[in-house]
mmCIF file of N, CA and C in Angstrom:
data_model
loop_
_atom_site.group_PDB
_atom_site.id
_atom_site.type_symbol
_atom_site.label_atom_id
_atom_site.label_comp_id
_atom_site.label_asym_id
_atom_site.label_seq_id
_atom_site.Cartn_x
_atom_site.Cartn_y
_atom_site.Cartn_z
ATOM 1 N N MET A 1 -32.256 -28.832 16.602
ATOM 2 C CA MET A 1 -31.152 -28.890 17.549
ATOM 3 C C MET A 1 -29.915 -28.270 16.898
ATOM 4 N N GLN A 2 -29.362 -27.253 17.534
ATOM 5 C CA GLN A 2 -28.169 -26.596 17.012
ATOM 6 C C GLN A 2 -26.934 -27.078 17.749
ATOM 7 N N ARG A 3 -25.875 -27.125 17.014
ATOM 8 C CA ARG A 3 -24.606 -27.524 17.617
ATOM 9 C C ARG A 3 -23.892 -26.286 18.115
ATOM 10 N N SER A 4 -23.300 -26.371 19.254
ATOM 11 C CA SER A 4 -22.578 -25.226 19.812
ATOM 12 C C SER A 4 -21.104 -25.233 19.423
ATOM 13 N N ASN A 5 -20.662 -26.309 18.828
ATOM 14 C CA ASN A 5 -19.254 -26.467 18.495
ATOM 15 C C ASN A 5 -19.052 -26.448 16.979
ATOM 16 N N THR A 6 -19.594 -25.458 16.300
ATOM 17 C CA THR A 6 -19.452 -25.404 14.851
ATOM 18 C C THR A 6 -18.270 -24.527 14.471
ATOM 19 N N GLN A 7 -17.602 -24.918 13.392
ATOM 20 C CA GLN A 7 -16.461 -24.180 12.868
ATOM 21 C C GLN A 7 -16.567 -24.130 11.355
ATOM 22 N N THR A 8 -16.006 -23.089 10.781
ATOM 23 C CA THR A 8 -15.966 -23.028 9.329
ATOM 24 C C THR A 8 -14.862 -23.947 8.831
ATOM 25 N N ILE A 9 -14.937 -24.275 7.563
ATOM 26 C CA ILE A 9 -13.908 -25.127 6.962
ATOM 27 C C ILE A 9 -12.547 -24.443 7.038
ATOM 28 N N ALA A 10 -12.526 -23.120 6.846
ATOM 29 C CA ALA A 10 -11.267 -22.371 6.919
ATOM 30 C C ALA A 10 -10.631 -22.500 8.298
ATOM 31 N N GLU A 11 -11.438 -22.417 9.341
ATOM 32 C CA GLU A 11 -10.909 -22.552 10.708
ATOM 33 C C GLU A 11 -10.343 -23.949 10.941
ATOM 34 N N VAL A 12 -11.065 -24.955 10.480
ATOM 35 C CA VAL A 12 -10.615 -26.339 10.654
ATOM 36 C C VAL A 12 -9.305 -26.565 9.905
ATOM 37 N N LEU A 13 -9.220 -26.083 8.665
ATOM 38 C CA LEU A 13 -7.985 -26.235 7.890
ATOM 39 C C LEU A 13 -6.823 -25.499 8.546
ATOM 40 N N ARG A 14 -7.071 -24.286 9.032
ATOM 41 C CA ARG A 14 -6.025 -23.514 9.702
ATOM 42 C C ARG A 14 -5.504 -24.258 10.937
ATOM 43 N N GLU A 15 -6.428 -24.826 11.735
ATOM 44 C CA GLU A 15 -6.017 -25.600 12.911
ATOM 45 C C GLU A 15 -5.209 -26.829 12.514
ATOM 46 N N TYR A 16 -5.624 -27.497 11.444
ATOM 47 C CA TYR A 16 -4.909 -28.679 10.978
ATOM 48 C C TYR A 16 -3.502 -28.313 10.516
ATOM 49 N N ILE A 17 -3.395 -27.254 9.729
ATOM 50 C CA ILE A 17 -2.091 -26.806 9.229
ATOM 51 C C ILE A 17 -1.182 -26.423 10.388
ATOM 52 N N ASP A 18 -1.730 -25.720 11.382
ATOM 53 C CA ASP A 18 -0.940 -25.353 12.558
ATOM 54 C C ASP A 18 -0.509 -26.580 13.351
ATOM 55 N N SER A 19 -1.401 -27.531 13.524
ATOM 56 C CA SER A 19 -1.059 -28.718 14.311
ATOM 57 C C SER A 19 -0.025 -29.594 13.612
ATOM 58 N N MET A 20 -0.058 -29.613 12.282
ATOM 59 C CA MET A 20 0.899 -30.420 11.527
ATOM 60 C C MET A 20 2.194 -29.656 11.227
ATOM 61 N N ARG A 21 2.219 -28.371 11.557
ATOM 62 C CA ARG A 21 3.393 -27.504 11.340
ATOM 63 C C ARG A 21 3.855 -27.511 9.872
ATOM 64 N N ILE A 22 2.894 -27.360 8.977
ATOM 65 C CA ILE A 22 3.218 -27.351 7.545
ATOM 66 C C ILE A 22 2.926 -25.999 6.898
ATOM 67 N N GLY A 23 2.603 -25.009 7.686
ATOM 68 C CA GLY A 23 2.267 -23.687 7.161
ATOM 69 C C GLY A 23 3.396 -23.059 6.368
ATOM 70 N N LYS A 24 4.612 -23.131 6.900
ATOM 71 C CA LYS A 24 5.770 -22.540 6.218
ATOM 72 C C LYS A 24 6.034 -23.241 4.894
ATOM 73 N N LYS A 25 5.949 -24.550 4.884
ATOM 74 C CA LYS A 25 6.190 -25.316 3.660
ATOM 75 C C LYS A 25 5.126 -25.002 2.607
ATOM 76 N N LEU A 26 3.886 -24.801 3.037
ATOM 77 C CA LEU A 26 2.830 -24.431 2.100
ATOM 78 C C LEU A 26 3.094 -23.064 1.483
ATOM 79 N N LYS A 27 3.593 -22.119 2.292
ATOM 80 C CA LYS A 27 3.925 -20.793 1.765
ATOM 81 C C LYS A 27 5.086 -20.878 0.781
ATOM 82 N N GLU A 28 6.088 -21.683 1.098
ATOM 83 C CA GLU A 28 7.219 -21.866 0.185
ATOM 84 C C GLU A 28 6.745 -22.459 -1.139
ATOM 85 N N SER A 29 5.881 -23.433 -1.074
ATOM 86 C CA SER A 29 5.353 -24.055 -2.277
ATOM 87 C C SER A 29 4.541 -23.052 -3.096
ATOM 88 N N ARG A 30 3.791 -22.213 -2.414
ATOM 89 C CA ARG A 30 3.009 -21.198 -3.126
ATOM 90 C C ARG A 30 3.910 -20.209 -3.850
ATOM 91 N N ILE A 31 5.017 -19.830 -3.205
ATOM 92 C CA ILE A 31 5.970 -18.910 -3.840
ATOM 93 C C ILE A 31 6.585 -19.566 -5.072
ATOM 94 N N GLU A 32 6.951 -20.830 -4.968
ATOM 95 C CA GLU A 32 7.514 -21.535 -6.117
ATOM 96 C C GLU A 32 6.511 -21.593 -7.259
ATOM 97 N N ASN A 33 5.241 -21.788 -6.940
ATOM 98 C CA ASN A 33 4.207 -21.849 -7.973
ATOM 99 C C ASN A 33 3.860 -20.471 -8.522
ATOM 100 N N GLN A 34 4.108 -19.412 -7.763
ATOM 101 C CA GLN A 34 3.794 -18.049 -8.192
ATOM 102 C C GLN A 34 4.988 -17.349 -8.848
ATOM 103 N N TRP A 35 6.052 -18.064 -9.117
ATOM 104 C CA TRP A 35 7.268 -17.481 -9.690
ATOM 105 C C TRP A 35 6.959 -16.698 -10.969
ATOM 106 N N GLU A 36 6.097 -17.236 -11.810
ATOM 107 C CA GLU A 36 5.742 -16.563 -13.056
ATOM 108 C C GLU A 36 5.020 -15.241 -12.782
ATOM 109 N N VAL A 37 4.174 -15.210 -11.791
ATOM 110 C CA VAL A 37 3.449 -13.986 -11.433
ATOM 111 C C VAL A 37 4.408 -12.953 -10.847
ATOM 112 N N ILE A 38 5.352 -13.403 -10.047
ATOM 113 C CA ILE A 38 6.288 -12.493 -9.381
ATOM 114 C C ILE A 38 7.259 -11.878 -10.383
ATOM 115 N N LEU A 39 7.832 -12.684 -11.281
ATOM 116 C CA LEU A 39 8.868 -12.184 -12.196
ATOM 117 C C LEU A 39 8.430 -12.023 -13.640
ATOM 118 N N GLY A 40 7.348 -12.646 -14.018
ATOM 119 C CA GLY A 40 6.891 -12.540 -15.395
ATOM 120 C C GLY A 40 7.092 -13.828 -16.167
ATOM 121 N N LYS A 41 6.404 -13.894 -17.276
ATOM 122 C CA LYS A 41 6.397 -15.111 -18.083
ATOM 123 C C LYS A 41 7.765 -15.434 -18.695
ATOM 124 N N THR A 42 8.472 -14.422 -19.169
ATOM 125 C CA THR A 42 9.774 -14.641 -19.805
ATOM 126 C C THR A 42 10.786 -15.212 -18.810
ATOM 127 N N ALA A 43 10.866 -14.600 -17.638
ATOM 128 C CA ALA A 43 11.806 -15.080 -16.615
ATOM 129 C C ALA A 43 11.436 -16.482 -16.167
ATOM 130 N N ALA A 44 10.162 -16.751 -16.030
ATOM 131 C CA ALA A 44 9.720 -18.084 -15.608
ATOM 132 C C ALA A 44 10.052 -19.140 -16.659
ATOM 133 N N SER A 45 9.953 -18.778 -17.925
ATOM 134 C CA SER A 45 10.253 -19.751 -18.975
ATOM 135 C C SER A 45 11.750 -20.054 -19.065
ATOM 136 N N LEU A 46 12.586 -19.141 -18.584
ATOM 137 C CA LEU A 46 14.034 -19.353 -18.591
ATOM 138 C C LEU A 46 14.556 -19.921 -17.271
ATOM 139 N N THR A 47 13.647 -20.215 -16.348
ATOM 140 C CA THR A 47 14.010 -20.802 -15.058
ATOM 141 C C THR A 47 13.907 -22.319 -15.169
ATOM 142 N N ARG A 48 15.021 -22.982 -14.893
ATOM 143 C CA ARG A 48 15.070 -24.440 -14.977
ATOM 144 C C ARG A 48 14.579 -25.096 -13.698
ATOM 145 N N LYS A 49 15.041 -24.588 -12.580
ATOM 146 C CA LYS A 49 14.746 -25.207 -11.292
ATOM 147 C C LYS A 49 14.658 -24.108 -10.241
ATOM 148 N N LEU A 50 13.806 -24.324 -9.241
ATOM 149 C CA LEU A 50 13.572 -23.322 -8.211
ATOM 150 C C LEU A 50 13.194 -24.039 -6.920
ATOM 151 N N PHE A 51 13.904 -23.756 -5.830
ATOM 152 C CA PHE A 51 13.517 -24.333 -4.545
ATOM 153 C C PHE A 51 14.020 -23.454 -3.408
ATOM 154 N N ILE A 52 13.426 -23.656 -2.245
ATOM 155 C CA ILE A 52 13.761 -22.876 -1.050
ATOM 156 C C ILE A 52 14.281 -23.832 0.009
ATOM 157 N N ARG A 53 15.418 -23.450 0.610
ATOM 158 C CA ARG A 53 15.994 -24.240 1.703
ATOM 159 C C ARG A 53 16.623 -23.282 2.700
ATOM 160 N N ASN A 54 16.236 -23.377 3.946
ATOM 161 C CA ASN A 54 16.775 -22.545 5.037
ATOM 162 C C ASN A 54 16.730 -21.050 4.718
ATOM 163 N N LYS A 55 15.571 -20.590 4.251
ATOM 164 C CA LYS A 55 15.322 -19.188 3.920
ATOM 165 C C LYS A 55 16.168 -18.674 2.756
ATOM 166 N N VAL A 56 16.730 -19.586 1.973
ATOM 167 C CA VAL A 56 17.517 -19.218 0.788
ATOM 168 C C VAL A 56 16.779 -19.759 -0.443
ATOM 169 N N LEU A 57 16.528 -18.872 -1.397
ATOM 170 C CA LEU A 57 15.881 -19.256 -2.647
ATOM 171 C C LEU A 57 16.972 -19.568 -3.665
ATOM 172 N N TYR A 58 16.965 -20.796 -4.165
ATOM 173 C CA TYR A 58 17.920 -21.226 -5.186
ATOM 174 C C TYR A 58 17.200 -21.223 -6.531
ATOM 175 N N VAL A 59 17.776 -20.511 -7.497
ATOM 176 C CA VAL A 59 17.168 -20.385 -8.821
ATOM 177 C C VAL A 59 18.204 -20.807 -9.862
ATOM 178 N N TYR A 60 17.869 -21.817 -10.657
ATOM 179 C CA TYR A 60 18.726 -22.273 -11.747
ATOM 180 C C TYR A 60 18.141 -21.721 -13.047
ATOM 181 N N LEU A 61 18.959 -20.982 -13.784
ATOM 182 C CA LEU A 61 18.497 -20.286 -14.983
ATOM 183 C C LEU A 61 19.189 -20.801 -16.236
ATOM 184 N N ASP A 62 18.505 -20.655 -17.369
ATOM 185 C CA ASP A 62 19.069 -21.032 -18.667
ATOM 186 C C ASP A 62 19.732 -19.855 -19.370
ATOM 187 N N SER A 63 19.575 -18.648 -18.840
ATOM 188 C CA SER A 63 20.068 -17.451 -19.517
ATOM 189 C C SER A 63 21.027 -16.649 -18.633
ATOM 190 N N PRO A 64 22.281 -16.489 -19.065
ATOM 191 C CA PRO A 64 23.221 -15.668 -18.304
ATOM 192 C C PRO A 64 22.792 -14.201 -18.242
ATOM 193 N N THR A 65 22.129 -13.739 -19.283
ATOM 194 C CA THR A 65 21.650 -12.359 -19.310
ATOM 195 C C THR A 65 20.597 -12.143 -18.232
ATOM 196 N N LEU A 66 19.661 -13.071 -18.137
ATOM 197 C CA LEU A 66 18.630 -12.982 -17.105
ATOM 198 C C LEU A 66 19.252 -13.081 -15.713
ATOM 199 N N ARG A 67 20.265 -13.915 -15.579
ATOM 200 C CA ARG A 67 20.948 -14.066 -14.288
ATOM 201 C C ARG A 67 21.522 -12.725 -13.827
ATOM 202 N N ASN A 68 22.196 -12.017 -14.731
ATOM 203 C CA ASN A 68 22.771 -10.717 -14.387
ATOM 204 C C ASN A 68 21.690 -9.705 -14.036
ATOM 205 N N GLU A 69 20.606 -9.734 -14.771
ATOM 206 C CA GLU A 69 19.502 -8.822 -14.504
ATOM 207 C C GLU A 69 18.886 -9.089 -13.128
ATOM 208 N N LEU A 70 18.693 -10.371 -12.808
ATOM 209 C CA LEU A 70 18.112 -10.730 -11.511
ATOM 210 C C LEU A 70 19.079 -10.429 -10.364
ATOM 211 N N LEU A 71 20.380 -10.523 -10.617
ATOM 212 C CA LEU A 71 21.361 -10.168 -9.592
ATOM 213 C C LEU A 71 21.196 -8.714 -9.152
ATOM 214 N N MET A 72 20.926 -7.852 -10.112
ATOM 215 C CA MET A 72 20.742 -6.434 -9.796
ATOM 216 C C MET A 72 19.412 -6.175 -9.098
ATOM 217 N N MET A 73 18.432 -7.042 -9.301
ATOM 218 C CA MET A 73 17.105 -6.866 -8.718
ATOM 219 C C MET A 73 16.882 -7.730 -7.479
ATOM 220 N N ARG A 74 17.930 -8.327 -6.984
ATOM 221 C CA ARG A 74 17.817 -9.317 -5.914
ATOM 222 C C ARG A 74 17.043 -8.819 -4.696
ATOM 223 N N GLU A 75 17.363 -7.625 -4.200
ATOM 224 C CA GLU A 75 16.698 -7.106 -3.004
ATOM 225 C C GLU A 75 15.214 -6.859 -3.246
ATOM 226 N N ARG A 76 14.873 -6.337 -4.421
ATOM 227 C CA ARG A 76 13.459 -6.110 -4.743
ATOM 228 C C ARG A 76 12.697 -7.427 -4.837
ATOM 229 N N ILE A 77 13.329 -8.445 -5.385
ATOM 230 C CA ILE A 77 12.684 -9.758 -5.499
ATOM 231 C C ILE A 77 12.438 -10.341 -4.111
ATOM 232 N N ILE A 78 13.421 -10.256 -3.236
ATOM 233 C CA ILE A 78 13.267 -10.750 -1.864
ATOM 234 C C ILE A 78 12.119 -10.027 -1.184
ATOM 235 N N HIS A 79 12.084 -8.712 -1.316
ATOM 236 C CA HIS A 79 11.016 -7.919 -0.701
ATOM 237 C C HIS A 79 9.650 -8.335 -1.239
ATOM 238 N N ARG A 80 9.558 -8.513 -2.545
ATOM 239 C CA ARG A 80 8.273 -8.879 -3.154
ATOM 240 C C ARG A 80 7.810 -10.264 -2.729
ATOM 241 N N ILE A 81 8.730 -11.215 -2.649
ATOM 242 C CA ILE A 81 8.380 -12.575 -2.214
ATOM 243 C C ILE A 81 7.906 -12.559 -0.769
ATOM 244 N N ASN A 82 8.646 -11.864 0.100
ATOM 245 C CA ASN A 82 8.260 -11.805 1.505
ATOM 246 C C ASN A 82 6.932 -11.086 1.691
ATOM 247 N N GLU A 83 6.694 -10.079 0.876
ATOM 248 C CA GLU A 83 5.425 -9.365 0.925
ATOM 249 C C GLU A 83 4.284 -10.295 0.510
ATOM 250 N N GLU A 84 4.510 -11.072 -0.517
ATOM 251 C CA GLU A 84 3.513 -12.040 -0.999
ATOM 252 C C GLU A 84 3.222 -13.100 0.059
ATOM 253 N N ALA A 85 4.264 -13.533 0.775
ATOM 254 C CA ALA A 85 4.108 -14.576 1.792
ATOM 255 C C ALA A 85 3.534 -14.040 3.100
ATOM 256 N N GLY A 86 3.702 -12.745 3.355
ATOM 257 C CA GLY A 86 3.204 -12.176 4.601
ATOM 258 C C GLY A 86 4.149 -12.346 5.772
ATOM 259 N N GLU A 87 5.352 -12.818 5.494
ATOM 260 C CA GLU A 87 6.373 -12.986 6.531
ATOM 261 C C GLU A 87 7.742 -13.071 5.855
ATOM 262 N N GLU A 88 8.801 -13.053 6.656
ATOM 263 C CA GLU A 88 10.148 -13.163 6.097
ATOM 264 C C GLU A 88 10.434 -14.625 5.770
ATOM 265 N N LEU A 89 10.142 -14.979 4.548
ATOM 266 C CA LEU A 89 10.311 -16.350 4.086
ATOM 267 C C LEU A 89 11.666 -16.548 3.425
ATOM 268 N N ILE A 90 12.180 -15.476 2.778
ATOM 269 C CA ILE A 90 13.440 -15.518 2.039
ATOM 270 C C ILE A 90 14.368 -14.429 2.573
ATOM 271 N N THR A 91 15.628 -14.789 2.844
ATOM 272 C CA THR A 91 16.615 -13.796 3.260
ATOM 273 C C THR A 91 17.718 -13.614 2.212
ATOM 274 N N LYS A 92 17.834 -14.597 1.308
ATOM 275 C CA LYS A 92 18.908 -14.564 0.328
ATOM 276 C C LYS A 92 18.465 -15.300 -0.935
ATOM 277 N N ILE A 93 18.993 -14.868 -2.085
ATOM 278 C CA ILE A 93 18.726 -15.546 -3.346
ATOM 279 C C ILE A 93 20.071 -15.966 -3.958
ATOM 280 N N VAL A 94 20.156 -17.228 -4.355
ATOM 281 C CA VAL A 94 21.336 -17.746 -5.036
ATOM 282 C C VAL A 94 20.924 -18.060 -6.472
ATOM 283 N N LEU A 95 21.587 -17.413 -7.414
ATOM 284 C CA LEU A 95 21.282 -17.598 -8.834
ATOM 285 C C LEU A 95 22.388 -18.421 -9.480
ATOM 286 N N LYS A 96 22.010 -19.496 -10.150
ATOM 287 C CA LYS A 96 22.987 -20.379 -10.789
ATOM 288 C C LYS A 96 22.610 -20.595 -12.229
#
């Protein structure tokens, strides 16, 4: 006897995520966890705190030199993060 209502685990998870409206938060969390991949090990080790609120990425750094460097690369970082997320997740970066 075969079931006519079969779904893959991926489909079930996607439906659950959509119904709970947590897709955006999961993408934000993935970006926070991928910070080292996006910027590199050195930048990640000098990052104290990182969070996203209202499409703004807040980054707290231990190095003023790195802060200045990231200020100049801000648009490229935004583009890379949004590309990684597959949607416009970040519109602005605040470096502190």
